[in-house]
PDB file of C-alpha atoms in Angstrom:
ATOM      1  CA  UNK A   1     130.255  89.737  69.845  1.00 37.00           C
ATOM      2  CA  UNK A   2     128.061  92.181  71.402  1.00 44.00           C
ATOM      3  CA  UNK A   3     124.535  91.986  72.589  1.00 44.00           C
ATOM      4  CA  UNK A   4     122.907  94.035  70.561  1.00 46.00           C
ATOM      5  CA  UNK A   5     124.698  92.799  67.258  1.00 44.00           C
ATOM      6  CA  UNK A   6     122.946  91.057  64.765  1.00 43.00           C
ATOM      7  CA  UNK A   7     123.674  87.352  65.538  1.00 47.00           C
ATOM      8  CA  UNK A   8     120.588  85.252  62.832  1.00 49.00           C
ATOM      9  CA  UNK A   9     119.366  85.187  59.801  1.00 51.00           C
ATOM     10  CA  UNK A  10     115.482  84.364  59.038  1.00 51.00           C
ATOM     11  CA  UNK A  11     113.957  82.034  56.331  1.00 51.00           C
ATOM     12  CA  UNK A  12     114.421  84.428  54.034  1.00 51.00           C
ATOM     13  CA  UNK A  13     118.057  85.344  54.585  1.00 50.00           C
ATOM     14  CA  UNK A  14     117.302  88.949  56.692  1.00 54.00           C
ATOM     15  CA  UNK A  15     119.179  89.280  60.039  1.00 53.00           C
ATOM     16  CA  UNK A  16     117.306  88.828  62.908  1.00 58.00           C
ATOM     17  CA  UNK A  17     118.401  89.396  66.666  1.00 65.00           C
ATOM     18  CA  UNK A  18     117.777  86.695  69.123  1.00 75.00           C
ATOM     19  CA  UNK A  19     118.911  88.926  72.313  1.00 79.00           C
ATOM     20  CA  UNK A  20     118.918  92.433  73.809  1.00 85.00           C
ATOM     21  CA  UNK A  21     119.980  94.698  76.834  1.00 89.00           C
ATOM     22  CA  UNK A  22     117.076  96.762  77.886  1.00 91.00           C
ATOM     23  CA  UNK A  23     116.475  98.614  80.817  1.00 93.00           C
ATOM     24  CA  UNK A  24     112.984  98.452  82.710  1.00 96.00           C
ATOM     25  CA  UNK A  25     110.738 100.932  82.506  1.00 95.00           C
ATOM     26  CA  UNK A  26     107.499  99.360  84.814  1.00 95.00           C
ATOM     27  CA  UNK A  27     106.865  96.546  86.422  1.00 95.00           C
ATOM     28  CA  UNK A  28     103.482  94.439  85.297  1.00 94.00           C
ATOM     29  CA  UNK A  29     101.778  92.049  87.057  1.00 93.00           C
ATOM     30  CA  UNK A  30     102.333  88.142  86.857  1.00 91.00           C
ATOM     31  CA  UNK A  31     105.677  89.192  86.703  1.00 92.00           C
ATOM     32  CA  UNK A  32     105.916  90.757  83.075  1.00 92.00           C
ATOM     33  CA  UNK A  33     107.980  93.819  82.344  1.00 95.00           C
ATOM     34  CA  UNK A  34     107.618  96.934  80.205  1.00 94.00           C
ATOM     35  CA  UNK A  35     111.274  97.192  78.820  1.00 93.00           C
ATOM     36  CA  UNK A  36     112.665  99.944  76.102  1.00 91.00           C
ATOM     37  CA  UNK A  37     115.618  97.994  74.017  1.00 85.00           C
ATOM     38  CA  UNK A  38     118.799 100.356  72.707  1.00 74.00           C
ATOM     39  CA  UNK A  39     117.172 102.571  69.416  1.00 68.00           C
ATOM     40  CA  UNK A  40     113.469 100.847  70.032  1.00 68.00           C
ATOM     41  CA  UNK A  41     110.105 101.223  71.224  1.00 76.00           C
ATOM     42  CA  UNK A  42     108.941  99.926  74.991  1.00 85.00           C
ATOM     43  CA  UNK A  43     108.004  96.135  74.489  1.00 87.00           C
ATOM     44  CA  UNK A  44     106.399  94.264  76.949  1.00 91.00           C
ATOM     45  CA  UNK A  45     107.905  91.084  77.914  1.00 92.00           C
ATOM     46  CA  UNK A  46     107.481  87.917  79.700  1.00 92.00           C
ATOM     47  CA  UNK A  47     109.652  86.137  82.364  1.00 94.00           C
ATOM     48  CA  UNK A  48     111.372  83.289  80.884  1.00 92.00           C
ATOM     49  CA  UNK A  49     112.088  81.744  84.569  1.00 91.00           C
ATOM     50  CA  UNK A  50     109.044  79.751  86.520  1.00 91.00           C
ATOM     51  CA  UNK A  51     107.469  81.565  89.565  1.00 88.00           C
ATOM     52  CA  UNK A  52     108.995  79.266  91.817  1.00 88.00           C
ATOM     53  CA  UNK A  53     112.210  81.336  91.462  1.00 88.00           C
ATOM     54  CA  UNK A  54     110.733  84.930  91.797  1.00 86.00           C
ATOM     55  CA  UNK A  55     113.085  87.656  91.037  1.00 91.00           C
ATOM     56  CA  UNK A  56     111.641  90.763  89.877  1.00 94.00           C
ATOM     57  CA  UNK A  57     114.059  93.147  88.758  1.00 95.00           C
ATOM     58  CA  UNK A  58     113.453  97.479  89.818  1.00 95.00           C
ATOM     59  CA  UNK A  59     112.785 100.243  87.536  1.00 96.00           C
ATOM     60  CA  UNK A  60     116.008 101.410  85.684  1.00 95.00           C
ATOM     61  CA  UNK A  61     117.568  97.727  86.163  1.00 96.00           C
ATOM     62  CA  UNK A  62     118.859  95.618  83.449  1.00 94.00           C
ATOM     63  CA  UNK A  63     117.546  92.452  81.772  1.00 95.00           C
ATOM     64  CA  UNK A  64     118.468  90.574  78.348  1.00 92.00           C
ATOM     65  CA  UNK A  65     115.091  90.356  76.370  1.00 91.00           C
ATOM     66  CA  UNK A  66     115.244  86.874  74.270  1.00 88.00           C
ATOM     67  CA  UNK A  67     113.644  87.733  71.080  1.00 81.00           C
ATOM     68  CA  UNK A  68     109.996  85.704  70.449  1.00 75.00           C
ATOM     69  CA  UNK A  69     108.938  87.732  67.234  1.00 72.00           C
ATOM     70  CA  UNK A  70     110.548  90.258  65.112  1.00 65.00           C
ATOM     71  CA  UNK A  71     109.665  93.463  62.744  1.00 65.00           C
ATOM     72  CA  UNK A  72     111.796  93.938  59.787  1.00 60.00           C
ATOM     73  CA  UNK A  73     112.090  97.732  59.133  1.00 58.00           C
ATOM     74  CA  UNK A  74     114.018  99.854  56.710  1.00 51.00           C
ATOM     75  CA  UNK A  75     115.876 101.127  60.175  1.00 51.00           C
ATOM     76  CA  UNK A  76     116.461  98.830  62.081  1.00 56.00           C
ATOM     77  CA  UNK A  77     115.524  95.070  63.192  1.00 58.00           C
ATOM     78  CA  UNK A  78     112.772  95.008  66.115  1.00 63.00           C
ATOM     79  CA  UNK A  79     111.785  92.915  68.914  1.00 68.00           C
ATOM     80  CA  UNK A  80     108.113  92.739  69.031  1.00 68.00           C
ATOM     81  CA  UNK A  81     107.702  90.558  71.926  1.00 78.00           C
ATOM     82  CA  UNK A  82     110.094  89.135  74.031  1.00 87.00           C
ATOM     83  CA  UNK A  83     111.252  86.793  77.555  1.00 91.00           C
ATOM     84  CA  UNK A  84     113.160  88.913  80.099  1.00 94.00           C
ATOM     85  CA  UNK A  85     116.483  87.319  82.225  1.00 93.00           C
ATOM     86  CA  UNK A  86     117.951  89.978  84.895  1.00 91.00           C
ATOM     87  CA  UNK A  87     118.432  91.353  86.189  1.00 95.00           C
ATOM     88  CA  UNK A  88     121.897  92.152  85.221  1.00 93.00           C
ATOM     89  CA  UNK A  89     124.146  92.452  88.622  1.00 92.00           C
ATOM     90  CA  UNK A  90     128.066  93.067  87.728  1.00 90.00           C
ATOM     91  CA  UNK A  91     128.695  92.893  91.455  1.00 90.00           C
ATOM     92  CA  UNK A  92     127.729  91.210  94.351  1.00 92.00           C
ATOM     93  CA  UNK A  93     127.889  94.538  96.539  1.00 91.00           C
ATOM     94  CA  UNK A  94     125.490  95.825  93.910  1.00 91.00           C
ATOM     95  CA  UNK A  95     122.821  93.598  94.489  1.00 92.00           C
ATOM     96  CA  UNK A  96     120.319  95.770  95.862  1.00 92.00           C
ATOM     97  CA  UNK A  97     119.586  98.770  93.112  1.00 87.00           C
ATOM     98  CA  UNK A  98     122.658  98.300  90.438  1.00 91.00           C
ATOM     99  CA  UNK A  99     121.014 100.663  87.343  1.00 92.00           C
ATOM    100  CA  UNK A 100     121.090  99.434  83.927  1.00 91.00           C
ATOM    101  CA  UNK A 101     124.150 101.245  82.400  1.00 89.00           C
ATOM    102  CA  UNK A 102     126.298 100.682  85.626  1.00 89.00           C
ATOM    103  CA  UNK A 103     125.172  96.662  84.900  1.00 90.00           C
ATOM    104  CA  UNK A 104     126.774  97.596  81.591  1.00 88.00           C
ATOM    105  CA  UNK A 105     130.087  97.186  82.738  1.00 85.00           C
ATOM    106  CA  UNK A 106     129.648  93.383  82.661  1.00 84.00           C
ATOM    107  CA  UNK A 107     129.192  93.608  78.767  1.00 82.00           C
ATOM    108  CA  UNK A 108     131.124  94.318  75.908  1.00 75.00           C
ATOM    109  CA  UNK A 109     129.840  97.421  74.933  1.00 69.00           C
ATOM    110  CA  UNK A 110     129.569  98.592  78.669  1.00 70.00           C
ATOM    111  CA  UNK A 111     131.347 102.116  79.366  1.00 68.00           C
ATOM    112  CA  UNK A 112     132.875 101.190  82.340  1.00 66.00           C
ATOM    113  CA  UNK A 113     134.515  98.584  84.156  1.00 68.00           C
ATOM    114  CA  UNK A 114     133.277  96.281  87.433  1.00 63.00           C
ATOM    115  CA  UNK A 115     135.137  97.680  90.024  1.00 68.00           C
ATOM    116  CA  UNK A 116     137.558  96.481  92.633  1.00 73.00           C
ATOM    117  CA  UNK A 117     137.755  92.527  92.472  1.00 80.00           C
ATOM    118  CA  UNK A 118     135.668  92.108  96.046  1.00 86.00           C
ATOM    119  CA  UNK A 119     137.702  89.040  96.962  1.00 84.00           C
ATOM    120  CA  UNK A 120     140.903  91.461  96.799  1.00 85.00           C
ATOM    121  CA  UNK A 121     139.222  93.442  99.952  1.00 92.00           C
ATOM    122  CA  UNK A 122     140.272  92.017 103.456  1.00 93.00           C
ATOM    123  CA  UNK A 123     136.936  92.929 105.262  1.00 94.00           C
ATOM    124  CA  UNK A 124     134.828  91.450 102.676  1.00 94.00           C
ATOM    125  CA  UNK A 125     135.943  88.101 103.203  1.00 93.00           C
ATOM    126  CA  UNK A 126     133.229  85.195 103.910  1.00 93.00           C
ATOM    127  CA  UNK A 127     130.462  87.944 103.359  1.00 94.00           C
ATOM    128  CA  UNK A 128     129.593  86.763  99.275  1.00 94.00           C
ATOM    129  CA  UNK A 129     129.432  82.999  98.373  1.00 94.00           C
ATOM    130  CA  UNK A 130     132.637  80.971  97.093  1.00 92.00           C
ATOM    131  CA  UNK A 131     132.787  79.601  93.570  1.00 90.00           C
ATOM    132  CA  UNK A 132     132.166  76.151  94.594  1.00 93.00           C
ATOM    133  CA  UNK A 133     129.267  77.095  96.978  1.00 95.00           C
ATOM    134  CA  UNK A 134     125.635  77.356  95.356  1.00 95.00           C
ATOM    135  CA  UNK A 135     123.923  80.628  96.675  1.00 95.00           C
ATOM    136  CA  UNK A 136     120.291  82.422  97.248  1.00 94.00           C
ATOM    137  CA  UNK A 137     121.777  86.179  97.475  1.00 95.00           C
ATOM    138  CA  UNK A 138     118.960  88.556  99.033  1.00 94.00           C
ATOM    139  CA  UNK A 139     119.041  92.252  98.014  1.00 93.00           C
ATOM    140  CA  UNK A 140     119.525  92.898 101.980  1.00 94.00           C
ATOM    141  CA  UNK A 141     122.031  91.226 104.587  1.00 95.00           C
ATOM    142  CA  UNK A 142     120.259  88.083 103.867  1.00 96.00           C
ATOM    143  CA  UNK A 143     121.719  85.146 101.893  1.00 96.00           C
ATOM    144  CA  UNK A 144     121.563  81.353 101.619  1.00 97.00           C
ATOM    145  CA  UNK A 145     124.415  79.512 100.864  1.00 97.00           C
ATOM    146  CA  UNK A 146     124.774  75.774 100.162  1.00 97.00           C
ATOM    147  CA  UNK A 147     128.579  74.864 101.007  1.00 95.00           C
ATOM    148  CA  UNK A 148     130.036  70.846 100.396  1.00 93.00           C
ATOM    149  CA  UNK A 149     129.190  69.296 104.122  1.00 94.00           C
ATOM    150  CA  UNK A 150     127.226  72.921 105.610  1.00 96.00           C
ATOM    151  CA  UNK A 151     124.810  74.582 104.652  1.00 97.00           C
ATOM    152  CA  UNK A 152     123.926  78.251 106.105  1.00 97.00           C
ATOM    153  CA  UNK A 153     121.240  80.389 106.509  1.00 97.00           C
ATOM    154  CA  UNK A 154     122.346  83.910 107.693  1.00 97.00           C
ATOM    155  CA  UNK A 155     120.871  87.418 108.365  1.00 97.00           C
ATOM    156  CA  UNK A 156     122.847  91.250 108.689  1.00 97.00           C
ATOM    157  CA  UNK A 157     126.108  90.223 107.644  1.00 96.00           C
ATOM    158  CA  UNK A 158     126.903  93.573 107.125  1.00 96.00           C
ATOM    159  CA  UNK A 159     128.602  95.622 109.200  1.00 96.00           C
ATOM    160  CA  UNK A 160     126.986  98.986 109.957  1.00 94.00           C
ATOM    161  CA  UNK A 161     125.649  98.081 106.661  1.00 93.00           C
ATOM    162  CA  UNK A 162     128.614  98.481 104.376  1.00 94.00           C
ATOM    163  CA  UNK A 163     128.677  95.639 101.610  1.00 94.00           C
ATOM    164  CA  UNK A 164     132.049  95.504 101.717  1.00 94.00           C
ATOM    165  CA  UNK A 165     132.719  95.164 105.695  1.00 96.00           C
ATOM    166  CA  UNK A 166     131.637  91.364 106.987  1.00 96.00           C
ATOM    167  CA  UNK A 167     129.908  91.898 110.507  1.00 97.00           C
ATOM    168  CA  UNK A 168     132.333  89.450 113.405  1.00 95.00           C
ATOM    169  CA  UNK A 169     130.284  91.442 116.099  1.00 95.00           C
ATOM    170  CA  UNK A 170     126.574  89.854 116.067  1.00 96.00           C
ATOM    171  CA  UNK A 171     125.879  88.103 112.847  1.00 97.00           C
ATOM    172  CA  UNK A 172     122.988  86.047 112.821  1.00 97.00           C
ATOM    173  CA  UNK A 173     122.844  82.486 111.445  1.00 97.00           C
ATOM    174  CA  UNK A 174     121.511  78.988 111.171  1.00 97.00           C
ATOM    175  CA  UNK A 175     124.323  76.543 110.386  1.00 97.00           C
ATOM    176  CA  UNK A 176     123.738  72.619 109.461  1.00 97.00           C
ATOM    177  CA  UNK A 177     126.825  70.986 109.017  1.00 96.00           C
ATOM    178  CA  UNK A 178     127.622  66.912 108.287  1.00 96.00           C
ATOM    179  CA  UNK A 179     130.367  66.204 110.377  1.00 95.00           C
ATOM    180  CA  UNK A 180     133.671  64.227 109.445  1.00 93.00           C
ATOM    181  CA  UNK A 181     131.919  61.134 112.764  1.00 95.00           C
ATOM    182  CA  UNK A 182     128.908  60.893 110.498  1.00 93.00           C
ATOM    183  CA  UNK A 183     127.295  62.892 112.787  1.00 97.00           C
ATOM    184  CA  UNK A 184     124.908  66.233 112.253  1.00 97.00           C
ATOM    185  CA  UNK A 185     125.052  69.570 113.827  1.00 97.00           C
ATOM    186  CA  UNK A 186     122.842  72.682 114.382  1.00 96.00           C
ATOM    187  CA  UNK A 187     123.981  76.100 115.304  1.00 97.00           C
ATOM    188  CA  UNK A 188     121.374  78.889 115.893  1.00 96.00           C
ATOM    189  CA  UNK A 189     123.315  81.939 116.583  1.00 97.00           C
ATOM    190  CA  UNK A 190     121.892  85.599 117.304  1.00 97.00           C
ATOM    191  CA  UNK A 191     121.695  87.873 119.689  1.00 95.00           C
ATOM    192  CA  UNK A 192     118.440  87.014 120.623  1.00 94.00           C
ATOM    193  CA  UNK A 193     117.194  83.437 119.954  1.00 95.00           C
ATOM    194  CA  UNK A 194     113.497  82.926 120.116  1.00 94.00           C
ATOM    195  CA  UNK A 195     111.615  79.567 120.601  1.00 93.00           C
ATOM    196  CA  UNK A 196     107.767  80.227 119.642  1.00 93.00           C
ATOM    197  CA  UNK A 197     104.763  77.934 119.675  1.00 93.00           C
ATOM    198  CA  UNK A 198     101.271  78.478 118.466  1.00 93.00           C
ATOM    199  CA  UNK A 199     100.367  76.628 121.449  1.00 92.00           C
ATOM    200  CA  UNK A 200     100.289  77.937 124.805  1.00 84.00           C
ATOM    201  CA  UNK A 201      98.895  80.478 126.890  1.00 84.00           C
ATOM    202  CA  UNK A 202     100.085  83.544 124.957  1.00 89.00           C
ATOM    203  CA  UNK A 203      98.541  86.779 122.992  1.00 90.00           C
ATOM    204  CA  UNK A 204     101.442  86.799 120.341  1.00 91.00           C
ATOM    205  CA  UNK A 205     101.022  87.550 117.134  1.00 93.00           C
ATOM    206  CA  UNK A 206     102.768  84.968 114.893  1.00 92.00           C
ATOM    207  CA  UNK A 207     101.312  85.626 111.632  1.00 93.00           C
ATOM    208  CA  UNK A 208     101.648  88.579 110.305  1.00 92.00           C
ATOM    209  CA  UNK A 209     100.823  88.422 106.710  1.00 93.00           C
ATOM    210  CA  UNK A 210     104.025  90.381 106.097  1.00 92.00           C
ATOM    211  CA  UNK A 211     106.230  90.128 108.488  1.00 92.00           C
ATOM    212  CA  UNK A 212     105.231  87.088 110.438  1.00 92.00           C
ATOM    213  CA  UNK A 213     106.448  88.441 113.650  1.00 92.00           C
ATOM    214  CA  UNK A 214     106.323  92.461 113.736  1.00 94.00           C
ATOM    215  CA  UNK A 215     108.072  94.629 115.826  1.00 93.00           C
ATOM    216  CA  UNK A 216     105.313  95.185 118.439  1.00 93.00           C
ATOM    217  CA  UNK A 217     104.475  91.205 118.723  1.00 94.00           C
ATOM    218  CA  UNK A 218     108.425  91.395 118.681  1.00 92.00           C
ATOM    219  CA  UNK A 219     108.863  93.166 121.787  1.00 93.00           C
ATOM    220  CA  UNK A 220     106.249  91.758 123.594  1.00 93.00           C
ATOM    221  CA  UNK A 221     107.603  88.363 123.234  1.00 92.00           C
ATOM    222  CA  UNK A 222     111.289  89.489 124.543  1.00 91.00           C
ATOM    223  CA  UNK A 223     109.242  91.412 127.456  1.00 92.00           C
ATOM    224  CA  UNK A 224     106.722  88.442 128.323  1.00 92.00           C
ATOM    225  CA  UNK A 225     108.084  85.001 127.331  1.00 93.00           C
ATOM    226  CA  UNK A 226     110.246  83.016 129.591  1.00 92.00           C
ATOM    227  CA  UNK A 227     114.058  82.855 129.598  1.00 94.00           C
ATOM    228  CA  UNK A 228     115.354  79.274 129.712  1.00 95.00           C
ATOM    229  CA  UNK A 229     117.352  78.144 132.349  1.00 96.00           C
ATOM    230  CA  UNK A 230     121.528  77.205 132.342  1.00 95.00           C
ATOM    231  CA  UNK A 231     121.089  73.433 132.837  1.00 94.00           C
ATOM    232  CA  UNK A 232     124.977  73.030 134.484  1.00 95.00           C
ATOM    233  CA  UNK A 233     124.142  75.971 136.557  1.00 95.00           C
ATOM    234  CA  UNK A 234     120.714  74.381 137.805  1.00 94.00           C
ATOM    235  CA  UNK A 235     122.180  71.419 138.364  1.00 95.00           C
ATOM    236  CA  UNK A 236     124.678  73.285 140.997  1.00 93.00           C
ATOM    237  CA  UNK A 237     121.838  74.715 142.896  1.00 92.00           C
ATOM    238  CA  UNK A 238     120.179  72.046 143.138  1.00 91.00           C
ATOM    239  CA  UNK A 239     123.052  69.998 144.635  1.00 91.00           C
ATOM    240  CA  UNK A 240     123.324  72.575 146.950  1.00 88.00           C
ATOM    241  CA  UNK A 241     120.183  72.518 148.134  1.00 86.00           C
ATOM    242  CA  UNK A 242     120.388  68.279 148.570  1.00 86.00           C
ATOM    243  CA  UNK A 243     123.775  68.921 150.493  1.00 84.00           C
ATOM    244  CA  UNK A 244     121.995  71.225 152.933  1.00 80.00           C
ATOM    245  CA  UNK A 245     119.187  68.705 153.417  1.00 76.00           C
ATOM    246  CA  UNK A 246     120.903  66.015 153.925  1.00 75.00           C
ATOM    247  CA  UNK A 247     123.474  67.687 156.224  1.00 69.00           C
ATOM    248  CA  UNK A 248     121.661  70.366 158.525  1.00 61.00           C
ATOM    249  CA  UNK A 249     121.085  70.101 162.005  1.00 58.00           C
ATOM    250  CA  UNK A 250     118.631  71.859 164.621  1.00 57.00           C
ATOM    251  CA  UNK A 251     119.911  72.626 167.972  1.00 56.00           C
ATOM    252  CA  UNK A 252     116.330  72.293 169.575  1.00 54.00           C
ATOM    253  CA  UNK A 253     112.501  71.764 168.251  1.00 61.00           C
ATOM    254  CA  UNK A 254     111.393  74.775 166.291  1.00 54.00           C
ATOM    255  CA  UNK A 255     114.851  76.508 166.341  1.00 52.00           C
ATOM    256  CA  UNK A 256     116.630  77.588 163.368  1.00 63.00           C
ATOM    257  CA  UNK A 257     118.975  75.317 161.675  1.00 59.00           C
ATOM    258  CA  UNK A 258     122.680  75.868 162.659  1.00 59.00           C
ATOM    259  CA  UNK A 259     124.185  78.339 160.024  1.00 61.00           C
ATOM    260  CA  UNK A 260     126.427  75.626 158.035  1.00 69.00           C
ATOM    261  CA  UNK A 261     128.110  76.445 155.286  1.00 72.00           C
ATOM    262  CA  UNK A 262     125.839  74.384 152.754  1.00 77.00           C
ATOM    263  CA  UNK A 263     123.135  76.818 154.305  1.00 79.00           C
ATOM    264  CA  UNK A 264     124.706  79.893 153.626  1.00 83.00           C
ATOM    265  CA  UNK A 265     126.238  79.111 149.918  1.00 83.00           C
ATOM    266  CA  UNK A 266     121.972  78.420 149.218  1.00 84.00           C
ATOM    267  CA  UNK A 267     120.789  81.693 151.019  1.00 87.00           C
ATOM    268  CA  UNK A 268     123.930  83.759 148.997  1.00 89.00           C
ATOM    269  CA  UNK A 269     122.967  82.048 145.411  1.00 90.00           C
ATOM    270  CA  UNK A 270     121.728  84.428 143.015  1.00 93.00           C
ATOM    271  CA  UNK A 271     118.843  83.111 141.390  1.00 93.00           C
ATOM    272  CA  UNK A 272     119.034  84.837 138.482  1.00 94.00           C
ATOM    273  CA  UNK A 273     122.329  83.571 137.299  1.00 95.00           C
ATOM    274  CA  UNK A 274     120.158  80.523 135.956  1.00 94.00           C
ATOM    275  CA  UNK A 275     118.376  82.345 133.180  1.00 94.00           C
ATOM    276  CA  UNK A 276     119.622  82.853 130.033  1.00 94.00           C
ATOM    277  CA  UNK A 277     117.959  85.557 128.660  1.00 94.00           C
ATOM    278  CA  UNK A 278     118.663  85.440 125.517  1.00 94.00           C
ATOM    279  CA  UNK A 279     117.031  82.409 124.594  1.00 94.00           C
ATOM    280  CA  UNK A 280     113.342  82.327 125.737  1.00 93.00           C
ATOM    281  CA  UNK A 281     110.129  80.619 124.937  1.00 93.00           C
ATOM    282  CA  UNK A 282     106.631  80.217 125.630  1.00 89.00           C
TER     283      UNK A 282
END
């Protein structure tokens, strides 16, 4: 049966219909919509999901309008007022601006088919949620998916930003996984990995009421915070550095130290092979 069919029947015996496909025409505060329905007026409707899940669909998109009241006319049965769901995605490489007649394709009396079955396409693999996984899909390369024993938090999964290409080269990510030892597990991967306090000696600015962190607090943090160190490579300085002191030897008073091996591998060790530099913090 198709959405806009006549699917109820009132008190008094005259068909009704309970649902719609409209496309949006503006977008209202508190999250209402001005809609126009197939063959009717624009109707304003409400959104039938709380706030805590906000998902306001663009102009042009598509949403089902629930019906709440009805006008019986010669011509044709109208919504009056109505609940918006949508909107209406028919693929997950569509996510970000899919139109309403494209979304169509998901429907019966759509023109025109999905597309290419995205799990059919090698290079798409691992970028869109499994059936068994439970997902938060961002219109960007953002997504949060909820797997049996992990659970992921990733950023620019795209590749040069083609939907259908997964990025192997620098995807960022934060993964928690319950391991088979009862054990847990974080991985924070990303080309750069930033460890901020509030606290500290520091001008940044970490609270940006839209972007948190901009792009100028951004750099200044990668140009002014301090790299942390390579603990095992520390470790083997340091030990170089109690070999020579505990092994060097002075010919006479106020001479230099013989030139001993243990002396030379601390003079030759490049300092700067402890940093990592691509984790820092204040």
């Amino acid at each position: 049966m198709a959405y806009n069919d006549i699917i109820h029947s009132d008190s008094r015996g005259d068909s009704i219909k309970l649902i719609g496909y409209a496309t949006v025409t503006e977008v209202l505060p508190n999250g209402r919509l001005k809609v126009k329905l197939t063959g009717s007026e624009e109707i304003i409707c409400a959104p039938l999901l709380p706030k805590h899940l906000s998902i306001i669909p663009k102009i042009n998109q598509g949403v089902f309008v629930l019906s709440a009241t009805h006008k019986k006319s010669i011509a044709k049965d109208q919504i009056i007022n109505g609940y918006w769901v949508g909107p209406l995605i028919s693929q997950f490489d569509k996510l970000e601006d899919e139109d309403a007649e494209s979304a169509k394709s998901l429907i019966p009396e759509g023109p025109t088919r999905p597309g290419r079955d995205i799990e059919g396409i090698p290079k798409a693999k691992g970028l869109y949620p499994n059936n068994d996984d439970i997902s938060l899909q961002g219109r960007g390369s953002g997504d949060l998916i909820l797997k049996d024993k992990q659970s992921v938090l990733r950023i620019a999964k795209f590749k040069n930003d083609n939907r259908l290409d997964f990025n192997s080269n620098n995807i960022g990510y934060l993964q928690l996984k319950d391991n088979e030892d009862n054990t847990s597990t974080i991985n924070v991967v990303a080309n750069k990995i930033n460890l901020i306090s509030h606290n500290g000696s520091h001008t940044y600015n970490l609270s940006d009421r839209e972007e948190l962190i901009n792009s100028d607090s951004q750099k200044q943090i990668e140009e002014q915070s301090q790299s942390i160190v390579y603990g095992e490579k520390l470790v083997q300085f340091l030990s170089l550095i109690k070999q020579y002191v505990n092994s060097h030897a002075h010919p006479y008073h106020g001479l230099p130290s013989d030139p001993a091996q243990t002396k030379l591998d601390v003079l030759s060790f490049d300092l700067e092979s402890i940093l990592n530099k691509n984790i820092k913090t204040n």
